[in-house]
Amino acid sequence: MLLQSETGSLLHQDHMTTIETLQGLEELLSRHRQPPAVDEALRERLRALAATLRAEVESHFAFEEGHLFPLFVSKGESGIVMMLTHEHRSILPMALRVAELAGQAAESGFDEQNWRDFRDTGTELVEREIFHIQKEEMGLLAAISALLDETEDAGLAEIYRRTVK
Amino acid sequence: MFGGAFMMGAKDRLLPPAIPFRFFATAIVYHLVAWGVLLGAADGLPGYQGGLGPVLAALHLITLGVLAMTAMGAAYQMLPVATRRQLGPAWACSLSWWLFAPGVALLSFGLADGAPWALHGGATLAIAGLALFGGLVAGNLMRVGDLPAVTAPVWVALASLLAVLVLAGLLIADVGQGFLPDRASLAAAHGVLAGYGFMGMLVMGFSAVLVPMFVLAPAIPDAQAKPVAAIAAMALLSGAVGALSGWSWLAGAGAVLGLVAALLYLRLQRRVLAARMRKRLEPFFRLLKGGWVMLPLSLLAAGLLALGLWPEVSAPLWGLLLVVGWLLSFATGILQRIMPFLASMHSAARGGKPVLLSQLTPPPVLTLHAGAHGAALALLLASVVLDSPLIARLGALCGLAGALAFAVFAIIMMVRYRAHHRSQ
């Protein structure tokens, strides 16, 4: 990954947080075949999971689609924008669903049905989102460095700080 | 640098998927054929010192048919993406396959049978295919000035390829003529430059892109990558000149320098893994790690051979550690990851969800391949040390079982990919 741009560094930090969350989710899902009892520690974990997933979906994706991608399109790089936007469309409902199920479980625990739903959707989300982040880390961040000048980079970083963090 | 950039300026830089997959499919077929031929010729492996015959044919089916074929497909797909520069017209990439794929078959038949028409015809086609590949890659690299971690080792690989092709041409022309004063020395230099130079340096260059991408780690800093490529280049020069001239001290120095370069390269790879964001390593890393262990061991065997110690054991041991232990482990490891990766990338072409890698990849089959590959290597090494044709046959049988498993993996992957494609 190339982190020569300020915007790229900020997006990278977001990816680190998301990867950590997804790996925690993956570990939780692989450790329990049956619905786990929700104790205080797991409750906190589920709440954090729901919060991070929503942040990724609502602010990170929105920043990219609302501010970064239009700049790419204006420079003729519509291929990468189409691909990543397309992936956002498939990841977004999945992430919201996992966040919703995690939030529900934090309040009232897991039963057979919602655990199965949480496990199946969560497993697919982990794979799709990590594959997506791989592409962003290795493609998008390099592209930001290659395509944006310093002024554009600084402007985007400022918008990021106002709208995401 | 691969995934997202994969789509950047796609019309200019992305080849049709049929081109890399044609190379990969051919490599999988030659993988099967190579182990099949070796099974038939396994009795000749312990104590093998070179010379025409089915063992040499099996060796070239692996080095050219599997390793070089995989490297060509991967380079055509990866280099334009990594360097963000165009790589040749698609028809030229296709032409290199049309020259190289039948050339390998014909040359391998000639190496097994000794038929001059097959040797000369096959070598001409294979050399033409590789020369075209080298030209296309050189054309791409000449437009790149900002990626030395990738370009420096790949330039060394291309220089090695040029020397390998010249030496190969001389060795083939010498068959039946006998004009070479020391054929064995020339063959040794050819082996050093082909294994460590052409393939090894391509592995070093590709590792700088692929390994950080798969584990989500920072790229290898250019300042650390360039000295490793420089030491490796000195090692290659020393090893090849030492082998050609018969100066064993120089060949031995080449092995030592090579060991230094290999350990520095492995240290860089270890740092990449230590800094990774993705903590769970995917199963294909067992083959990469196995290959990384075999690389320095192969150089130790090369050192013994350079010093003339136990050549009846150290020569076949060196070949096995280098070709099967390091390069084939690495190539099949990378192949089992990039084929589903590319298939997944292309699966969303109609606008649906891209197919999941886990849906394309059958883990038990790949576990079988890895186990059989490891067993094959262990048994073949044991057969050389114990001078046992029976153990060599068992080793080749394991290799064939592994190659079959790998072919089944590829077939399952394509069937699942097509099912997903039809459902979109």
XYZ file of C-alpha atoms in Angstrom:
589
model
C 0.000 0.000 0.000
C 1.218 3.492 -0.758
C 0.488 6.158 1.848
C 2.009 9.220 0.232
C -1.224 11.217 0.469
C -2.959 12.639 3.525
C -6.334 11.356 2.364
C -4.839 7.909 1.790
C -3.439 7.879 5.338
C -6.817 8.777 6.807
C -8.614 6.097 4.804
C -5.912 3.618 5.809
C -6.525 4.330 9.503
C -10.216 3.646 8.942
C -9.362 0.374 7.206
C -7.177 -0.677 10.148
C -10.094 -0.170 12.528
C -12.476 -2.055 10.263
C -10.063 -4.960 9.735
C -9.592 -5.271 13.488
C -13.355 -5.330 13.966
C -13.860 -7.876 11.183
C -11.159 -10.123 12.580
C -12.847 -9.936 15.963
C -16.145 -10.884 14.311
C -14.473 -13.747 12.430
C -12.963 -15.045 15.669
C -16.328 -14.829 17.459
C -18.104 -16.687 14.657
C -15.510 -19.442 14.413
C -15.436 -20.008 18.195
C -19.156 -20.745 18.606
C -21.157 -23.377 16.763
C -24.154 -22.774 19.026
C -25.552 -19.368 20.025
C -23.215 -17.990 22.709
C -24.490 -16.593 26.005
C -24.216 -12.797 25.931
C -22.318 -11.706 29.017
C -21.139 -8.183 29.752
C -17.904 -8.551 27.737
C -19.685 -9.902 24.677
C -22.373 -7.243 25.015
C -19.726 -4.517 24.834
C -18.105 -6.253 21.903
C -21.370 -6.494 19.992
C -22.101 -2.825 20.597
C -18.659 -1.851 19.370
C -19.102 -4.076 16.340
C -22.426 -2.456 15.476
C -20.966 1.035 15.901
C -17.887 0.369 13.743
C -19.843 -1.295 10.962
C -22.301 1.581 10.833
C -19.459 4.098 10.802
C -17.793 2.253 7.928
C -21.009 2.099 5.964
C -22.447 5.510 6.674
C -19.433 7.783 6.775
C -16.520 6.013 5.074
C -18.510 4.840 2.047
C -20.365 8.159 1.910
C -17.083 10.105 1.888
C -15.696 7.998 -0.915
C -18.833 8.124 -3.020
C -19.645 11.749 -2.304
C -16.208 13.361 -2.497
C -13.394 11.073 -3.648
C -15.011 9.160 -6.495
C -16.353 12.263 -8.328
C -12.760 13.542 -8.470
C -11.619 10.242 -9.946
C -14.395 10.331 -12.544
C -13.447 13.891 -13.478
C -9.945 12.578 -14.218
C -11.270 9.798 -16.445
C -10.799 6.955 -13.947
C -14.340 5.631 -13.960
C -13.411 1.920 -13.959
C -12.184 1.776 -10.376
C -15.098 3.975 -9.256
C -17.647 1.678 -10.862
C -16.074 -1.394 -9.305
C -15.806 -0.002 -5.779
C -19.259 1.630 -5.851
C -20.672 -1.665 -7.035
C -19.037 -3.435 -4.112
C -20.343 -0.812 -1.676
C -23.841 -1.685 -2.892
C -23.393 -5.355 -2.003
C -21.538 -4.781 1.298
C -23.782 -1.993 2.641
C -26.980 -3.988 3.322
C -24.929 -6.852 4.741
C -23.021 -4.596 7.134
C -26.230 -2.898 8.268
C -27.877 -6.263 8.821
C -24.949 -7.543 10.931
C -24.904 -4.271 12.882
C -28.649 -4.574 13.489
C -28.371 -8.200 14.644
C -25.383 -7.344 16.868
C -27.361 -4.480 18.401
C -30.380 -6.733 19.036
C -28.200 -9.472 20.540
C -26.509 -6.953 22.826
C -29.939 -6.146 24.262
C -31.700 -9.529 24.298
C -29.122 -12.214 23.474
C -28.929 -14.746 20.655
C -31.417 -17.491 19.855
C -30.963 -20.262 17.266
C -32.514 -18.275 14.443
C -30.827 -14.892 14.901
C -27.468 -16.551 15.668
C -27.647 -18.480 12.384
C -28.579 -15.291 10.563
C -25.782 -13.370 12.317
C -23.221 -16.118 11.585
C -24.112 -16.554 7.897
C -24.340 -12.842 7.118
C -21.282 -12.076 9.249
C -19.149 -14.725 7.521
C -20.017 -13.368 4.087
C -19.491 -9.789 5.252
C -15.999 -10.583 6.583
C -14.920 -12.099 3.277
C -16.446 -9.422 1.056
C -15.281 -6.505 3.170
C -11.707 -7.779 3.552
C -11.481 -8.404 -0.215
C -12.869 -4.886 -0.723
C -10.339 -3.352 1.684
C -7.530 -5.255 -0.070
C -8.531 -3.559 -3.304
C -8.813 -0.146 -1.687
C -5.503 -0.484 0.154
C -3.587 -1.657 -2.883
C -5.484 0.154 -5.614
C -7.389 3.150 -4.343
C -4.692 4.523 -2.035
C -2.074 4.168 -4.776
C -4.441 5.843 -7.205
C -5.019 8.772 -4.841
C -1.253 9.346 -4.711
C -0.983 9.079 -8.478
C -3.998 11.170 -9.485
C -4.515 13.944 -6.946
C -2.308 16.986 -6.545
C -1.408 18.387 -3.120
C -4.237 20.940 -3.059
C -6.874 18.370 -3.952
C -5.443 15.973 -1.381
C -5.480 18.592 1.386
C -9.037 19.616 0.486
C -10.272 16.029 0.601
C -8.489 15.373 3.903
C -10.212 18.418 5.389
C -13.623 17.189 4.207
C -12.815 13.769 5.642
C -12.023 15.220 9.061
C -15.251 17.222 9.042
C -17.561 14.454 7.816
C -16.046 11.179 8.974
C -13.965 11.773 12.090
C -1.622 -2.098 -5.915
C -3.353 -4.936 -7.620
C -7.054 -5.058 -6.946
C -8.252 -1.499 -7.289
C -5.594 -0.453 -9.716
C -6.585 -3.553 -11.638
C -9.512 -1.523 -12.925
C -7.703 1.762 -13.354
C -7.562 2.616 -17.034
C -8.761 -0.916 -17.662
C -9.190 -0.444 -21.367
C -5.511 0.411 -21.698
C -3.873 -2.006 -19.324
C -6.137 -4.932 -18.517
C -5.743 -7.962 -20.734
C -8.701 -10.161 -21.618
C -8.962 -12.863 -18.922
C -8.508 -15.581 -21.555
C -4.832 -14.651 -21.890
C -3.590 -15.243 -18.329
C -5.976 -18.158 -17.818
C -4.647 -19.825 -20.979
C -1.153 -19.794 -19.475
C -2.415 -20.985 -16.082
C -4.461 -23.847 -17.574
C -1.478 -24.958 -19.663
C 0.750 -24.885 -16.578
C -1.712 -27.156 -14.760
C -1.699 -29.641 -17.653
C 2.109 -29.657 -17.852
C 2.222 -30.110 -14.072
C 0.375 -33.406 -14.526
C 2.467 -34.473 -17.495
C 5.736 -33.642 -15.704
C 4.950 -35.841 -12.709
C 3.680 -38.579 -15.014
C 6.943 -38.540 -16.989
C 8.993 -38.487 -13.785
C 7.024 -41.457 -12.452
C 8.014 -43.402 -15.561
C 11.648 -42.330 -15.200
C 11.993 -42.254 -11.398
C 14.565 -45.047 -11.355
C 17.004 -42.683 -13.034
C 16.634 -39.866 -10.510
C 18.968 -41.025 -7.698
C 22.484 -40.172 -8.797
C 21.291 -38.195 -11.831
C 24.117 -36.034 -13.186
C 22.470 -34.595 -16.298
C 22.142 -35.806 -19.859
C 19.279 -36.398 -22.268
C 16.467 -38.710 -21.230
C 13.084 -38.652 -19.504
C 14.443 -37.178 -16.238
C 15.661 -34.123 -18.163
C 12.327 -33.991 -19.993
C 10.422 -34.059 -16.661
C 12.681 -31.313 -15.329
C 11.926 -29.069 -18.311
C 8.226 -29.870 -18.193
C 8.271 -28.376 -14.694
C 10.677 -25.487 -15.287
C 9.273 -24.407 -18.648
C 5.814 -25.967 -18.643
C 4.788 -25.023 -15.119
C 7.120 -22.369 -13.715
C 7.823 -20.226 -16.776
C 4.249 -20.697 -18.045
C 2.816 -19.477 -14.718
C 5.308 -16.608 -14.596
C 4.323 -15.486 -18.100
C 0.584 -15.499 -17.345
C 1.101 -13.740 -14.027
C 3.499 -11.156 -15.468
C 1.181 -10.281 -18.352
C -1.636 -9.678 -15.868
C 0.306 -8.155 -12.981
C 3.048 -5.999 -14.420
C 0.850 -3.503 -16.257
C -1.191 -3.191 -13.070
C 1.772 -2.865 -10.704
C 3.698 -0.481 -12.946
C 0.608 1.381 -14.243
C 2.119 1.156 -17.726
C 0.848 -0.733 -20.728
C 2.379 -4.124 -21.516
C 2.410 -4.962 -25.199
C -0.581 -5.598 -27.424
C -2.792 -8.536 -26.411
C -2.062 -10.347 -29.670
C 1.654 -10.392 -28.865
C 0.954 -11.936 -25.450
C -1.220 -14.552 -27.165
C 1.445 -15.175 -29.787
C 4.003 -15.913 -27.067
C 1.666 -18.668 -25.806
C 1.200 -20.099 -29.292
C 4.974 -20.281 -29.672
C 5.852 -21.385 -26.163
C 3.145 -23.941 -25.269
C 3.732 -26.298 -28.236
C 7.451 -25.549 -28.057
C 7.626 -26.957 -24.524
C 5.823 -30.139 -25.591
C 8.072 -30.663 -28.600
C 11.263 -29.824 -26.722
C 10.348 -32.139 -23.841
C 9.743 -34.971 -26.298
C 13.103 -34.227 -27.870
C 14.863 -34.141 -24.486
C 13.338 -37.519 -23.602
C 13.846 -39.179 -26.963
C 16.886 -37.392 -28.330
C 15.208 -36.821 -31.706
C 17.042 -33.846 -33.297
C 13.971 -32.586 -35.190
C 12.013 -32.352 -31.930
C 14.909 -30.809 -30.020
C 15.586 -28.170 -32.651
C 11.942 -27.454 -33.453
C 10.871 -27.368 -29.815
C 13.812 -25.241 -28.716
C 13.214 -22.762 -31.562
C 9.567 -22.318 -30.610
C 10.226 -22.165 -26.848
C 13.096 -19.703 -27.241
C 10.997 -17.548 -29.576
C 8.109 -17.534 -27.091
C 10.329 -16.624 -24.160
C 12.205 -13.992 -26.187
C 8.900 -12.371 -27.133
C 7.841 -12.455 -23.484
C 11.152 -10.896 -22.451
C 10.771 -8.160 -25.056
C 7.246 -7.316 -23.943
C 8.255 -7.153 -20.274
C 11.338 -5.062 -21.089
C 9.144 -2.662 -23.073
C 6.934 -2.258 -20.026
C 9.819 -1.787 -17.572
C 11.517 0.825 -19.756
C 8.581 3.150 -19.097
C 8.782 2.736 -15.300
C 11.026 4.774 -13.047
C 9.289 4.673 -9.701
C 9.004 1.073 -8.580
C 12.494 -0.362 -7.985
C 11.307 -3.016 -5.491
C 9.584 -4.660 -8.459
C 11.557 -3.477 -11.471
C 15.115 -4.073 -10.178
C 14.693 -7.845 -9.669
C 12.642 -8.169 -12.858
C 15.435 -6.474 -14.882
C 17.889 -9.002 -13.402
C 15.445 -11.758 -14.363
C 15.335 -10.492 -17.953
C 19.127 -10.291 -18.204
C 19.282 -13.848 -16.876
C 16.641 -14.932 -19.375
C 18.751 -13.598 -22.235
C 21.768 -15.587 -21.032
C 19.613 -18.685 -20.408
C 18.280 -18.592 -23.970
C 21.771 -18.230 -25.473
C 23.087 -21.120 -23.373
C 20.015 -23.237 -24.165
C 20.525 -22.617 -27.884
C 24.175 -23.707 -27.621
C 23.301 -26.822 -25.604
C 20.645 -27.891 -28.097
C 22.845 -27.156 -31.122
C 25.605 -29.223 -29.511
C 23.479 -32.374 -29.401
C 24.863 -34.718 -32.060
C 27.603 -32.212 -32.965
C 29.742 -32.200 -29.826
C 31.423 -28.843 -30.446
C 31.180 -27.709 -26.818
C 34.401 -28.393 -24.896
C 32.611 -28.751 -21.529
C 28.917 -29.380 -21.935
C 28.348 -30.109 -18.226
C 29.709 -26.694 -17.156
C 27.494 -24.918 -19.657
C 24.486 -26.903 -18.439
C 25.295 -25.979 -14.822
C 25.479 -22.266 -15.689
C 22.201 -22.636 -17.632
C 20.592 -24.187 -14.522
C 21.870 -21.470 -12.175
C 20.668 -18.650 -14.411
C 17.326 -20.282 -15.195
C 16.468 -21.289 -11.617
C 17.823 -18.437 -9.525
C 18.170 -15.806 -12.246
C 15.098 -15.900 -14.459
C 12.552 -17.589 -12.183
C 14.073 -16.648 -8.823
C 14.321 -12.953 -9.562
C 10.785 -12.909 -10.983
C 9.647 -14.469 -7.706
C 11.483 -11.724 -5.816
C 9.844 -8.988 -7.909
C 6.349 -10.482 -7.746
C 6.683 -11.085 -3.988
C 7.153 -7.354 -3.490
C 3.646 -6.800 -4.874
C 1.664 -9.929 -4.116
C 2.587 -10.800 -0.536
C 1.862 -7.321 0.918
C -1.410 -7.265 -1.017
C -2.650 -10.618 0.261
C -1.837 -9.922 3.921
C -2.583 -6.187 3.848
C 0.878 -5.021 4.839
C 3.029 -2.018 3.951
C 4.957 -2.384 0.706
C 8.637 -3.315 0.885
C 10.635 -0.052 1.000
C 12.586 0.543 -2.217
C 15.725 1.387 -0.254
C 15.709 -2.085 1.287
C 14.718 -3.977 -1.853
C 17.368 -2.541 -4.205
C 20.462 -3.816 -2.323
C 18.976 -7.324 -2.200
C 18.523 -7.319 -5.971
C 22.074 -6.014 -6.412
C 23.595 -8.744 -4.206
C 21.506 -11.366 -5.994
C 22.772 -10.075 -9.353
C 26.382 -10.359 -8.147
C 25.671 -13.870 -6.892
C 24.243 -14.874 -10.257
C 27.195 -13.450 -12.154
C 29.650 -15.156 -9.836
C 27.782 -18.479 -9.864
C 27.310 -18.558 -13.628
C 30.868 -17.494 -14.499
C 32.212 -19.915 -11.879
C 30.216 -22.776 -13.371
C 31.202 -21.879 -16.944
C 34.903 -21.464 -16.193
C 35.173 -24.402 -13.838
C 36.524 -22.135 -11.086
C 34.889 -23.817 -8.146
C 35.894 -21.048 -5.720
C 33.988 -18.526 -7.822
C 30.928 -20.768 -8.099
C 31.131 -21.348 -4.330
C 31.351 -17.595 -3.731
C 28.237 -17.263 -5.897
C 26.401 -19.737 -3.660
C 27.475 -17.806 -0.540
C 26.430 -14.462 -2.036
C 23.192 -16.080 -3.149
C 22.596 -17.285 0.383
C 23.133 -13.735 1.690
C 20.665 -12.356 -0.881
C 18.170 -15.116 -0.079
C 18.343 -14.466 3.663
C 17.923 -10.719 3.132
C 14.943 -11.373 0.843
C 13.427 -13.702 3.440
C 13.984 -11.092 6.151
C 12.033 -8.556 4.073
C 9.219 -11.051 3.582
C 9.181 -11.813 7.309
C 8.855 -8.075 8.052
C 5.929 -7.875 5.653
C 4.196 -10.722 7.459
C 4.978 -9.241 10.882
C 3.420 -5.896 9.880
C 0.317 -7.386 8.303
C -3.164 -6.140 9.097
C -4.750 -9.467 8.159
C -3.767 -11.771 11.020
C -5.101 -15.067 9.654
C -2.812 -16.330 6.918
C -4.658 -18.086 4.126
C -3.856 -21.769 3.416
C -1.770 -21.034 0.312
C 0.864 -19.545 2.608
C 1.842 -23.062 3.706
C 3.280 -23.558 0.207
C 4.945 -20.147 0.146
C 6.506 -20.745 3.548
C 7.638 -24.213 2.519
C 9.243 -22.699 -0.564
C 10.959 -20.035 1.524
C 12.527 -22.731 3.711
C 13.761 -24.615 0.643
C 15.436 -21.594 -0.983
C 18.412 -21.339 1.420
C 18.655 -25.134 1.597
C 18.983 -25.251 -2.195
C 21.838 -22.739 -1.997
C 23.624 -24.878 0.592
C 23.326 -27.834 -1.795
C 24.567 -25.562 -4.618
C 27.598 -24.697 -2.481
C 28.402 -28.377 -1.952
C 28.076 -29.025 -5.661
C 30.229 -26.005 -6.541
C 32.981 -27.355 -4.308
C 32.686 -30.768 -5.945
C 31.494 -32.485 -2.754
C 29.393 -35.661 -3.185
C 28.197 -34.688 -6.678
C 26.175 -37.893 -7.107
C 24.023 -36.717 -4.166
C 24.459 -32.944 -4.142
C 23.593 -32.492 -7.855
C 20.123 -34.098 -7.795
C 19.539 -32.729 -4.296
C 20.231 -29.208 -5.542
C 17.893 -29.618 -8.503
C 15.080 -30.961 -6.333
C 15.408 -28.319 -3.615
C 15.573 -25.524 -6.179
C 12.906 -26.634 -8.649
C 10.405 -28.688 -6.639
C 11.169 -27.360 -3.149
C 11.339 -23.647 -3.719
C 10.013 -22.665 -7.148
C 7.222 -25.212 -7.647
C 5.956 -24.711 -4.090
C 5.888 -20.949 -4.607
C 4.316 -21.122 -8.079
C 1.502 -23.494 -7.109
C 0.878 -21.471 -3.937
C 0.509 -18.244 -5.891
C -1.479 -19.937 -8.659
C -4.082 -21.315 -6.237
C -4.628 -17.771 -4.939
C -4.516 -15.602 -8.041
C -6.758 -17.799 -10.187
C -9.774 -17.418 -7.847
C -8.800 -13.778 -7.266
C -8.950 -12.998 -10.994
C -12.069 -15.104 -11.478
C -13.808 -13.200 -8.687
C -12.742 -9.875 -10.204
C -14.224 -10.846 -13.554
C -17.370 -12.427 -12.072
C -18.999 -9.065 -11.436
C -18.777 -8.067 -15.084
C -22.535 -8.369 -15.549
C -23.254 -6.156 -12.566
C -24.130 -8.787 -9.972
C -22.311 -9.607 -6.754
C -18.771 -10.860 -7.333
C -18.456 -14.526 -6.469
C -16.769 -15.160 -3.113
C -13.271 -16.626 -3.176
C -14.388 -19.212 -0.632
C -17.110 -20.337 -3.036
C -14.553 -20.869 -5.809
C -11.927 -22.626 -3.714
C -12.355 -26.188 -2.417
C -10.036 -26.340 0.650
C -9.836 -30.170 0.986
C -8.507 -30.547 -2.550
C -5.848 -27.908 -1.940
C -4.920 -29.545 1.374
C -4.501 -32.798 -0.531
C -2.293 -31.043 -3.079
C -0.133 -29.438 -0.400
C 0.257 -32.718 1.469
C 1.074 -34.708 -1.648
C 3.504 -32.035 -2.858
C 5.317 -32.023 0.485
C 5.407 -35.834 0.584
C 6.710 -35.962 -2.986
C 9.547 -33.614 -2.178
C 10.473 -35.447 1.025
C 10.444 -38.847 -0.684
C 12.432 -37.651 -3.700
C 15.068 -36.098 -1.439
C 15.223 -39.337 0.560
C 15.536 -41.376 -2.638
C 18.584 -39.336 -3.657
C 20.256 -39.613 -0.266
C 19.467 -43.337 0.099
C 19.996 -44.085 -3.614
C 16.610 -45.791 -3.724
C 14.668 -46.035 -7.018
C 11.666 -47.433 -5.126
C 11.412 -44.350 -2.901
C 11.856 -42.178 -6.015
C 8.885 -43.928 -7.635
C 6.796 -43.368 -4.498
C 7.819 -39.709 -4.485
C 6.852 -39.241 -8.131
C 3.542 -40.992 -7.425
C 2.835 -38.523 -4.623
C 3.753 -35.677 -6.979
C 1.319 -37.017 -9.567
C -1.417 -37.292 -6.917
C -0.738 -33.671 -5.939
C -0.862 -32.540 -9.565
C -4.166 -34.375 -10.020
C -5.562 -32.655 -6.926
C -4.421 -29.312 -8.308
C -6.114 -30.016 -11.647
C -9.328 -30.969 -9.807
C -9.126 -27.670 -7.899
C -8.868 -25.754 -11.182
C -11.778 -27.656 -12.734
C -14.007 -27.143 -9.670
C -13.093 -23.456 -9.661
C -14.052 -23.011 -13.321
C -17.307 -24.987 -12.927
C -18.322 -22.837 -9.942
C -17.283 -19.662 -11.719
C -19.386 -20.549 -14.759
C -22.368 -21.483 -12.570
C -22.119 -18.082 -10.891
C -21.722 -16.363 -14.258
C -24.864 -18.071 -15.611
C -26.850 -17.116 -12.521
C -26.119 -13.383 -12.969
